[in-house]
Coordinates of C-alpha atoms and ligand atoms in Angstrom, one line a residue:
Chain Q
M311 CA -63.0 -252.5 -6.6
T312 CA -63.7 -252.4 -2.9
F313 CA -63.6 -249.6 -0.2
E314 CA -61.5 -247.7 1.3
P315 CA -63.1 -245.9 4.3
K316 CA -61.2 -242.5 4.4
I317 CA -61.4 -242.0 8.1
V318 CA -60.2 -238.5 9.4
G319 CA -58.7 -238.6 13.2
F320 CA -58.4 -235.4 15.4
L321 CA -55.7 -237.2 18.1
C322 CA -54.9 -234.7 21.0
N323 CA -51.4 -233.9 21.6
W324 CA -50.7 -235.4 25.4
C325 CA -51.9 -238.8 25.6
S326 CA -53.6 -239.8 22.4
Y327 CA -51.5 -239.2 19.6
T328 CA -48.9 -239.6 21.4
G329 CA -51.1 -243.2 21.8
A330 CA -50.8 -243.2 17.9
D331 CA -47.1 -242.5 17.9
L332 CA -46.1 -245.6 20.3
A333 CA -48.2 -247.7 17.6
G334 CA -45.5 -246.9 15.2
T335 CA -42.6 -246.7 17.1
A336 CA -43.7 -250.4 18.4
R337 CA -44.1 -251.2 15.1
I338 CA -48.2 -252.1 15.9
K339 CA -49.6 -252.6 11.9
Y340 CA -52.9 -250.7 11.5
A341 CA -55.6 -249.7 9.5
P342 CA -53.9 -247.2 7.1
N343 CA -56.9 -245.2 6.5
I344 CA -57.2 -242.7 9.3
R345 CA -55.2 -239.2 8.5
S346 CA -53.9 -238.5 12.2
I347 CA -54.2 -234.7 12.4
R348 CA -52.4 -233.8 16.2
V349 CA -54.6 -230.8 18.4
M350 CA -53.2 -229.8 22.0
C351 CA -56.8 -232.0 23.4
S352 CA -59.5 -233.0 22.1
G353 CA -61.5 -230.0 24.4
R354 CA -60.2 -228.0 20.7
I355 CA -62.2 -230.0 18.3
E356 CA -64.4 -228.3 17.3
P357 CA -68.2 -229.5 15.8
T358 CA -67.8 -227.6 13.2
F359 CA -64.3 -229.4 11.9
I360 CA -66.7 -232.5 12.0
M361 CA -68.7 -231.2 9.9
K362 CA -66.4 -230.3 7.1
A363 CA -64.9 -233.4 7.5
L364 CA -67.2 -235.0 6.3
Y365 CA -68.8 -232.4 4.2
E366 CA -65.2 -232.6 2.5
G367 CA -65.1 -236.8 2.1
A368 CA -65.0 -238.1 5.3
D369 CA -67.4 -241.0 5.8
G370 CA -65.9 -240.9 9.9
V371 CA -63.8 -239.7 11.8
L372 CA -62.5 -240.5 14.8
I373 CA -62.4 -238.1 18.5
A374 CA -59.7 -239.8 20.6
G375 CA -58.9 -237.3 24.2
C376 CA -57.1 -238.4 27.6
H377 CA -58.7 -240.6 29.9
P378 CA -61.0 -238.4 32.4
G379 CA -59.4 -236.9 34.4
D380 CA -56.5 -237.0 32.6
C381 CA -56.7 -234.0 29.9
H382 CA -53.9 -232.3 30.4
Y383 CA -56.4 -228.7 30.3
Q384 CA -58.5 -230.2 33.1
E385 CA -61.9 -230.3 31.3
G386 CA -61.5 -230.6 27.6
N387 CA -62.1 -234.4 28.1
Y388 CA -65.7 -233.8 29.5
K389 CA -66.2 -230.9 26.9
A390 CA -66.0 -232.9 24.4
L391 CA -68.0 -235.6 25.1
R392 CA -71.1 -233.5 25.5
R393 CA -70.3 -232.8 22.5
H394 CA -70.0 -235.7 20.8
R395 CA -73.0 -237.5 22.9
L396 CA -75.2 -234.3 21.1
L397 CA -73.5 -234.1 17.6
K398 CA -74.4 -237.4 17.4
R399 CA -78.6 -236.7 18.2
I400 CA -78.2 -234.7 14.9
L401 CA -76.4 -236.3 12.9
H402 CA -78.6 -239.0 13.1
E403 CA -81.6 -236.2 11.9
Y404 CA -79.0 -235.1 8.6
G405 CA -79.8 -239.2 7.7
V406 CA -75.1 -239.6 8.7
E407 CA -75.2 -242.8 10.4
P408 CA -74.1 -241.2 13.9
E409 CA -71.8 -243.7 14.4
R410 CA -69.3 -242.7 11.6
V411 CA -68.8 -240.0 14.6
R412 CA -66.3 -242.1 16.9
L413 CA -64.9 -240.6 20.2
E414 CA -62.4 -242.4 22.0
W415 CA -60.0 -242.3 25.3
V416 CA -56.3 -243.5 24.4
A417 CA -53.7 -242.6 26.5
A418 CA -49.9 -242.1 25.5
S419 CA -49.3 -246.0 27.1
E420 CA -52.3 -247.2 24.8
G421 CA -50.4 -247.6 22.0
E422 CA -51.9 -250.9 21.3
R423 CA -55.4 -250.2 22.2
F424 CA -54.6 -247.6 19.6
A425 CA -54.1 -249.6 16.7
K426 CA -56.9 -251.8 17.5
I427 CA -59.6 -248.9 17.5
V428 CA -58.1 -247.5 14.6
D429 CA -58.8 -251.4 12.9
E430 CA -62.4 -251.6 14.5
F431 CA -63.5 -248.1 13.2
T432 CA -61.9 -248.9 10.8
D433 CA -64.2 -251.9 9.8
Q434 CA -67.1 -250.0 10.6
I435 CA -67.2 -248.0 8.7
R436 CA -66.2 -250.1 5.4
E437 CA -69.3 -251.7 6.9
L438 CA -71.6 -249.0 6.2
G439 CA -70.2 -247.6 3.0
P440 CA -69.2 -244.5 1.7
L441 CA -71.3 -241.1 3.5
G442 CA -71.3 -239.1 -0.5
I443 CA -72.5 -236.2 0.7
K444 CA -71.3 -234.0 -1.9
D445 CA -72.5 -236.4 -4.7
S446 CA -75.4 -236.8 -2.4
L447 CA -76.4 -232.9 -2.2
A448 CA -75.4 -233.1 -6.0
E449 CA -78.0 -235.5 -6.5
A450 CA -80.6 -234.0 -4.4
M451 CA -80.1 -230.3 -6.8
K452 CA -79.9 -231.8 -9.3
D453 CA -83.4 -231.1 -11.5
D454 CA -83.2 -227.8 -9.0
I455 CA -83.0 -225.7 -11.9
D456 CA -85.3 -223.1 -14.7
P457 CA -86.4 -226.0 -17.0
H458 CA -86.1 -222.4 -19.1
E459 CA -82.8 -221.9 -18.7
A460 CA -81.0 -223.2 -22.3
D461 CA -82.7 -220.1 -23.9
K462 CA -81.9 -217.7 -21.5
E463 CA -78.7 -216.1 -21.2
E464 CA -79.0 -214.8 -17.5
S465 CA -75.4 -213.3 -15.8
G466 CA -74.7 -213.5 -12.6
V467 CA -72.1 -215.7 -10.5
A468 CA -73.0 -219.3 -9.0
N469 CA -71.9 -219.9 -6.0
E470 CA -72.7 -222.9 -5.1
A471 CA -71.2 -225.7 -3.6
Chain L
M607 CA -79.4 -186.7 -9.8
K608 CA -81.7 -189.3 -7.8
L609 CA -80.5 -193.2 -7.5
K610 CA -82.5 -195.8 -8.6
G611 CA -83.5 -198.8 -6.1
G612 CA -85.7 -201.9 -6.8
I613 CA -87.1 -204.2 -4.2
Y614 CA -87.8 -207.6 -4.3
W615 CA -89.6 -210.4 -2.2
G616 CA -88.1 -214.2 -3.2
A617 CA -89.3 -216.6 -1.0
G618 CA -90.2 -214.8 2.4
C619 CA -93.6 -213.9 3.9
G620 CA -92.9 -210.1 3.5
G621 CA -92.0 -209.0 6.7
C622 CA -88.2 -207.8 4.8
D623 CA -90.6 -204.7 3.1
V624 CA -93.1 -204.2 5.9
A625 CA -89.4 -203.7 7.4
V626 CA -88.5 -201.5 5.1
L627 CA -92.2 -199.2 5.5
D628 CA -91.2 -199.3 9.0
I629 CA -88.7 -197.3 8.8
H630 CA -91.4 -194.7 9.1
E631 CA -91.2 -190.5 7.9
K632 CA -87.6 -191.6 7.4
I633 CA -88.8 -193.3 4.1
L634 CA -89.7 -190.1 2.9
D635 CA -85.6 -189.4 3.1
V636 CA -85.3 -192.3 1.3
A637 CA -87.9 -191.0 -1.5
E638 CA -85.7 -188.2 -1.6
K639 CA -82.2 -189.9 -3.1
M640 CA -83.2 -192.5 -4.4
D641 CA -86.7 -193.6 -6.9
F642 CA -88.4 -196.9 -6.9
L643 CA -88.3 -198.5 -10.0
F644 CA -89.4 -202.5 -8.9
W645 CA -91.4 -203.2 -6.4
P646 CA -93.9 -205.9 -6.5
I647 CA -94.9 -205.7 -2.9
A648 CA -95.8 -202.2 -2.5
M649 CA -96.6 -200.5 -5.9
D650 CA -97.6 -202.9 -9.5
F651 CA -94.5 -203.8 -11.4
K652 CA -93.3 -206.0 -14.5
N653 CA -90.7 -208.3 -14.6
D654 CA -91.0 -207.0 -18.4
D655 CA -90.0 -203.2 -17.0
V656 CA -86.7 -205.1 -15.3
R657 CA -86.5 -207.1 -18.7
A658 CA -86.7 -203.9 -20.4
M659 CA -83.7 -201.8 -18.1
E660 CA -79.7 -201.3 -18.8
D661 CA -77.9 -203.6 -17.6
G662 CA -76.7 -201.9 -14.5
E663 CA -79.0 -199.1 -14.2
F664 CA -80.5 -200.3 -10.6
D665 CA -78.2 -198.3 -8.3
L666 CA -78.9 -200.1 -4.9
V667 CA -81.3 -203.7 -5.3
L668 CA -82.5 -205.1 -2.3
Y669 CA -83.6 -208.5 -2.3
S670 CA -85.4 -210.2 0.3
G671 CA -86.8 -214.0 1.1
A672 CA -84.9 -217.6 0.1
V673 CA -84.2 -219.4 -3.0
R674 CA -86.9 -221.8 -3.2
N675 CA -88.4 -222.1 -6.9
S676 CA -86.8 -221.8 -10.7
E677 CA -88.8 -217.6 -10.5
N678 CA -86.4 -217.0 -7.4
E679 CA -83.6 -218.1 -9.4
E680 CA -84.3 -216.6 -12.5
I681 CA -85.3 -212.8 -10.5
A682 CA -82.2 -213.2 -8.9
K683 CA -80.5 -213.5 -11.8
L684 CA -82.0 -210.8 -13.8
L685 CA -81.3 -208.2 -10.9
R686 CA -77.9 -209.0 -10.4
R687 CA -78.0 -207.9 -13.9
K688 CA -79.4 -204.9 -13.9
S689 CA -77.6 -202.9 -10.6
K690 CA -74.5 -202.1 -9.3
T691 CA -75.0 -203.3 -5.9
M692 CA -77.3 -206.0 -4.4
V693 CA -78.0 -207.0 -1.5
A694 CA -79.0 -209.3 1.3
L695 CA -81.9 -208.5 2.6
G696 CA -82.9 -210.2 5.9
T697 CA -82.2 -214.3 6.6
C698 CA -83.9 -215.7 3.6
A699 CA -81.6 -214.1 1.5
H700 CA -78.8 -214.2 3.7
I701 CA -79.0 -217.7 5.1
G702 CA -81.9 -219.1 4.3
G703 CA -84.3 -218.5 6.9
L704 CA -87.2 -220.7 7.9
P705 CA -88.5 -221.9 4.7
S706 CA -84.7 -223.3 4.7
L707 CA -86.1 -225.5 7.0
A708 CA -87.4 -227.9 3.8
N709 CA -84.2 -228.7 3.3
Y710 CA -84.5 -231.4 6.1
H711 CA -87.0 -233.0 3.7
T712 CA -87.9 -233.5 0.3
K713 CA -90.0 -231.8 -2.3
Q714 CA -91.9 -235.0 -3.0
S715 CA -92.3 -235.6 0.7
I716 CA -94.0 -232.1 1.1
L717 CA -96.0 -232.0 -1.5
E718 CA -97.6 -235.3 -0.2
R719 CA -97.8 -233.2 2.8
V720 CA -99.5 -230.0 2.2
Y721 CA -102.0 -231.9 -1.4
S722 CA -102.7 -235.2 0.9
E723 CA -101.6 -235.6 4.4
T724 CA -102.5 -232.9 6.6
E725 CA -105.6 -233.1 8.9
S726 CA -107.2 -230.1 7.2
T727 CA -106.8 -231.4 3.0
V728 CA -109.7 -232.5 1.1
N729 CA -107.6 -233.6 -2.4
P730 CA -109.8 -237.2 -3.1
E731 CA -108.9 -237.1 -6.6
G732 CA -104.9 -237.0 -5.7
T733 CA -104.0 -233.4 -7.8
M734 CA -101.0 -232.5 -8.0
P735 CA -99.4 -229.1 -9.3
L736 CA -98.0 -229.1 -12.3
E737 CA -95.7 -227.7 -13.7
R738 CA -97.9 -227.2 -17.0
S739 CA -101.0 -228.5 -16.9
T740 CA -103.9 -227.4 -19.8
V741 CA -106.6 -225.3 -18.7
D742 CA -109.0 -224.7 -21.9
G743 CA -107.1 -224.4 -24.3
N744 CA -104.0 -223.3 -23.0
E745 CA -101.1 -223.8 -21.3
L746 CA -100.2 -222.2 -18.0
E747 CA -96.7 -222.5 -15.7
L748 CA -96.7 -223.0 -13.2
P749 CA -92.3 -222.0 -11.6
R750 CA -90.1 -225.1 -10.6
F751 CA -90.3 -226.8 -7.0
Y752 CA -86.4 -227.1 -5.8
N753 CA -85.9 -229.5 -3.8
T754 CA -82.9 -227.6 -1.6
V755 CA -84.0 -224.2 -0.8
K756 CA -81.3 -221.7 -1.2
T757 CA -79.8 -218.7 0.0
L758 CA -79.6 -215.7 -2.1
D759 CA -75.9 -215.7 -2.3
Q760 CA -75.8 -220.0 -3.4
V761 CA -77.4 -218.4 -7.1
V762 CA -75.7 -215.2 -7.5
D763 CA -73.2 -212.7 -6.6
V764 CA -73.7 -210.5 -3.3
D765 CA -72.5 -207.4 -2.2
Y766 CA -73.9 -207.0 1.3
Y767 CA -76.0 -208.6 3.9
I768 CA -78.8 -207.3 6.1
P769 CA -79.2 -210.1 8.6
G770 CA -82.6 -209.7 10.5
C771 CA -85.9 -211.9 10.7
P772 CA -86.9 -208.7 9.8
P773 CA -84.7 -206.7 10.3
V774 CA -84.7 -204.1 12.7
P775 CA -85.4 -200.5 10.9
Q776 CA -83.3 -198.6 12.0
Q777 CA -80.7 -201.0 10.8
I778 CA -82.1 -200.9 7.2
V779 CA -81.6 -197.1 7.4
N780 CA -78.0 -197.0 8.6
A781 CA -77.8 -199.3 5.7
L782 CA -79.5 -196.9 3.4
T783 CA -77.8 -194.0 5.0
A784 CA -74.2 -195.9 4.3
V785 CA -75.0 -197.3 0.6
F786 CA -76.3 -192.7 -0.5
N787 CA -72.5 -192.1 1.6
G788 CA -70.9 -193.9 -0.7
E789 CA -69.9 -195.3 3.1
L790 CA -69.1 -199.3 2.2
P791 CA -67.6 -202.3 4.4
P792 CA -65.9 -203.8 1.5
K793 CA -68.0 -206.8 -1.4
G794 CA -69.6 -209.7 0.6
S795 CA -69.6 -208.0 4.8
V796 CA -72.3 -207.9 7.0
I797 CA -74.1 -204.6 7.5
G798 CA -76.6 -203.1 9.5
A799 CA -75.3 -205.5 12.4
G800 CA -72.8 -205.1 14.5
T801 CA -70.3 -207.8 15.1
K802 CA -70.0 -208.8 18.2
T803 CA -72.3 -211.8 19.9
L804 CA -75.9 -211.1 21.1
C805 CA -74.9 -211.8 24.2
D806 CA -72.9 -209.1 24.0
E807 CA -75.9 -206.4 23.9
C808 CA -78.0 -208.4 26.0
P809 CA -78.5 -206.5 29.5
R810 CA -79.6 -210.0 31.3
E811 CA -76.8 -211.0 34.1
R812 CA -74.4 -213.8 33.3
E813 CA -73.5 -216.0 36.7
E814 CA -71.6 -218.0 34.8
K815 CA -73.6 -220.8 35.7
E816 CA -74.0 -224.4 34.3
I817 CA -77.0 -226.4 33.3
S818 CA -78.2 -229.5 34.4
E819 CA -81.6 -229.5 33.0
I820 CA -82.9 -228.1 29.6
K821 CA -87.0 -226.5 30.6
R822 CA -88.5 -224.5 27.8
P823 CA -90.9 -221.5 27.6
L824 CA -93.5 -223.6 27.5
N825 CA -93.1 -224.7 31.1
M826 CA -91.4 -222.2 33.6
I827 CA -92.0 -218.0 33.9
P828 CA -88.0 -216.6 33.9
D829 CA -86.3 -214.6 36.0
P830 CA -86.7 -211.3 34.5
E831 CA -83.0 -210.3 35.0
K832 CA -81.0 -213.4 34.3
C833 CA -80.0 -215.0 31.0
L834 CA -81.6 -217.4 29.7
L835 CA -79.3 -219.5 28.6
E836 CA -78.0 -220.6 32.4
Q837 CA -82.1 -220.5 33.1
G838 CA -81.9 -223.4 31.5
L839 CA -83.6 -222.6 28.2
I840 CA -81.7 -222.4 24.5
C841 CA -80.8 -218.9 23.5
L842 CA -79.1 -219.3 20.3
G843 CA -77.9 -215.6 21.5
P844 CA -73.6 -216.7 22.0
V845 CA -74.1 -218.2 18.5
T846 CA -75.0 -215.0 17.4
R847 CA -75.0 -211.8 15.9
E848 CA -75.2 -209.1 17.6
G849 CA -77.8 -206.4 16.2
C850 CA -80.9 -206.1 16.9
G851 CA -81.0 -204.9 20.2
A852 CA -82.2 -208.1 21.8
R853 CA -85.1 -208.1 21.2
C854 CA -86.9 -211.2 22.3
I855 CA -84.1 -211.0 25.1
N856 CA -86.7 -207.9 26.4
S857 CA -89.3 -210.0 25.7
G858 CA -88.6 -212.7 27.7
A859 CA -88.0 -214.7 24.9
P860 CA -85.2 -216.0 24.2
C861 CA -82.8 -216.1 21.1
R862 CA -83.7 -218.3 17.8
G863 CA -81.0 -217.0 16.4
C864 CA -82.1 -214.4 13.4
Y865 CA -79.6 -212.4 13.2
G866 CA -77.1 -215.0 11.8
P867 CA -73.7 -216.8 13.3
L868 CA -70.7 -213.9 13.7
E869 CA -68.1 -213.3 11.1
G870 CA -65.7 -215.7 10.2
V871 CA -68.7 -218.9 11.0
H872 CA -69.8 -221.1 8.8
D873 CA -72.3 -222.9 9.8
Q874 CA -74.6 -221.2 13.0
G875 CA -76.8 -224.5 14.2
I876 CA -73.0 -226.6 14.7
R877 CA -71.9 -223.6 16.5
M878 CA -74.0 -223.7 18.8
I879 CA -73.9 -227.8 20.1
S880 CA -69.6 -226.0 22.0
A881 CA -72.1 -223.4 23.8
L882 CA -73.9 -225.4 24.6
A883 CA -72.0 -228.6 25.7
S884 CA -69.6 -226.3 28.1
V885 CA -71.8 -224.6 30.2
I886 CA -73.8 -228.2 30.6
E887 CA -72.3 -229.2 33.9
P888 CA -72.5 -232.5 34.0
K889 CA -69.2 -235.0 33.0
E890 CA -71.3 -238.8 32.9
E891 CA -72.8 -239.7 29.8
K892 CA -75.5 -240.9 31.1
E893 CA -76.2 -238.3 33.1
I894 CA -75.5 -236.1 30.0
D895 CA -77.7 -237.6 28.0
A896 CA -80.9 -236.7 30.2
V897 CA -79.9 -232.7 30.1
L898 CA -79.0 -233.0 26.3
D899 CA -83.3 -235.1 26.6
G900 CA -84.5 -232.0 27.5
I901 CA -83.4 -230.8 24.1
V902 CA -86.4 -231.1 21.9
D903 CA -85.3 -231.3 17.8
P904 CA -82.2 -229.9 18.4
L905 CA -81.0 -230.2 15.0
R906 CA -83.9 -227.9 14.1
T907 CA -83.3 -226.0 16.6
F908 CA -80.0 -224.7 16.4
H909 CA -80.8 -223.9 12.8
R910 CA -83.5 -222.7 12.3
F911 CA -82.7 -219.9 10.3
S912 CA -80.3 -221.2 8.5
T913 CA -80.1 -224.2 7.1
A914 CA -79.6 -223.3 3.7
A915 CA -76.1 -221.9 4.8
S916 CA -75.7 -224.4 7.4
I917 CA -72.6 -226.8 6.0
L918 CA -74.3 -230.0 5.5
R919 CA -77.1 -227.4 3.5
R920 CA -79.6 -230.5 3.8
K921 CA -81.3 -233.3 5.1
K922 CA -79.0 -236.1 3.1
I923 CA -81.3 -237.9 0.8
Ligands
SF4_1390 S1 -77.9 -216.5 26.2 FE1 -79.9 -215.5 25.6 S2 -80.5 -214.6 27.6 FE2 -77.6 -215.0 28.0 S3 -76.6 -213.3 28.1 FE3 -76.6 -214.9 26.3 S4 -78.5 -213.1 24.9 FE4 -78.3 -212.5 26.8
SF4_1391 S1 -83.2 -211.8 20.2 FE1 -82.2 -213.4 18.4 S2 -83.9 -213.6 17.1 FE2 -84.6 -212.3 18.3 S3 -84.4 -210.5 16.8 FE3 -82.6 -210.6 17.9 S4 -81.5 -211.9 16.4 FE4 -83.2 -212.7 15.8
FES1392 S1 -54.9 -232.9 27.1 FE1 -55.9 -235.5 26.0 S2 -57.8 -234.4 26.0 FE2 -57.2 -232.4 26.9

C-alpha cells in the first residue's frame, strides 16, 4: 500500500480559508490529504498546536495566513513567520525534518494557488515518508523496563503516553 | 499520633534533600509532627525496611529526582504502594529536570561518550558497564540504565508537585504545613508555587521594547533595573511559573525555567517560541533569521528543565 500522508492545515479565516473555499467552489481538484482547521489569524497558531499535531500522527503541518501587510489584525502573520523560523530550528534538533512544517501566504483570491501548494506539499511529505512519532517513542522505550518486573507485583498507576 | 514520612532521591543531585535541610530550625517543627522512616541521603535505612511496611503506611513521601533507571522506577512504585500521599519534589521529579536533557541522546551514545570518548577517559580495553557481571565467583547486578529519562508521573500516580531546582525552602515549609493541616488542594495540583508567570513577581521594569539582537550573559553587563529579555537575554520568565522569588533574576541572571510551565501549559519550551516571537522586532525572513542565529541551541535552552515532560519527550530515533 502506498503511503498517504496525513496533513493538518491551519488556515486563517480572512485570507487563506477563504482561498481554500474558493478552490472548492471553483471545483479545483487537489490532494485530499489535508485536514483543514480554520483559525482567526495565523498569529493564533501556537507552536504547541503544531507539536501536538505531529505527536498525534500528522506527517506534515501547513500553516497559511494572509500575505505580509494584509493580516486582518495587522501583525499576526509576522508573529507566525517568526514562530515558524524558530520552530524549524527546533524540529531539526528533534530529528524531525523541518520541511514537515510549512508556512505559506494565501490570499482570498488565490484558490488555485492554495490547491497547488497542497498538492506540492503532499508530494513532498509523501517523499519524506511517515513521521511516526508515537512509534518511535515506543521503540525508544521498549527496553526501559525493570528486568525483574515479571517476578514482582508492584502497584502504581503507569501514566505512559 | 505522629505522621510517618519518607524522602527519596531518584535521578537527582541531592539538592532537593539539601533544600529540605535548608528549612533550618523549622525542621524541628516538622520532626515534631512527622517521623522519617526512610531518607537514604540523611539516615541509614534499607529498601527492605520499606518493603516490610504496610501498604499506605507512609502518610507522606517526597520523591525527588527523575526516573532514569530500573532502580528509580522500582523504588518509585514501591513507595507509591506504601504511601497515602506521594509528592514529586523538585524539577526533576516534576518535569524531568536537567537529567532529561539526556533524552536528546540515546543510551548507547551516552555510554560511548562517557566510557570511551571523553577527553579524560582512559579505557584502552573498552570496558563498558554490564547489567550482570561475575566477580570472584559472585554474580553482581546493576539497575538497567534507561534509554529515555521519565518524570515521576510517567511511572506512578503522583498526588502533588513541588517545583524548583531546588525548591525554595520556604515553599517546602508551606507545602508541608498544608499537608499537616490537611489543607491540600485537589489532587494533581502544584503546591509550593504561585499560579502566575515569573514576570509577574519579577521586580524588573518592562518597557514593551522589541529586541533586534540576542545576547548572552557572558558578553554583556545587564542593566540592573530593566527586564533581561528586553535587553536581549533569553529569559524564560514569561513561560515559567512564579514561586522562586525571582532568585536568578535578582542575581542578574536570566530565568532558566526551573519552576516549570504554567497551569494548563503542556510544553514550556515550545511555549517559549511564542513568547520570543512576540518580542522580536524584524518582520523579514532574513532579518528574523539573523536575530535567531544569536540563540545558541534553542531546543535545549527552552527545554533545559522540561524535556521529559515536553510533547515529543525525546529526540526521534
Ligand atoms: S522576562 Fe525575565 S527579566 Fe523580564 S520581566 Fe520576565 S522574568 Fe523579569
Ligand atoms: S529564576 Fe527561573 S531558573 Fe531561577 S530559580 Fe526562579 S524559576 Fe528557577
Ligand atoms: S488574519 Fe490572516 S494572517 Fe492574520
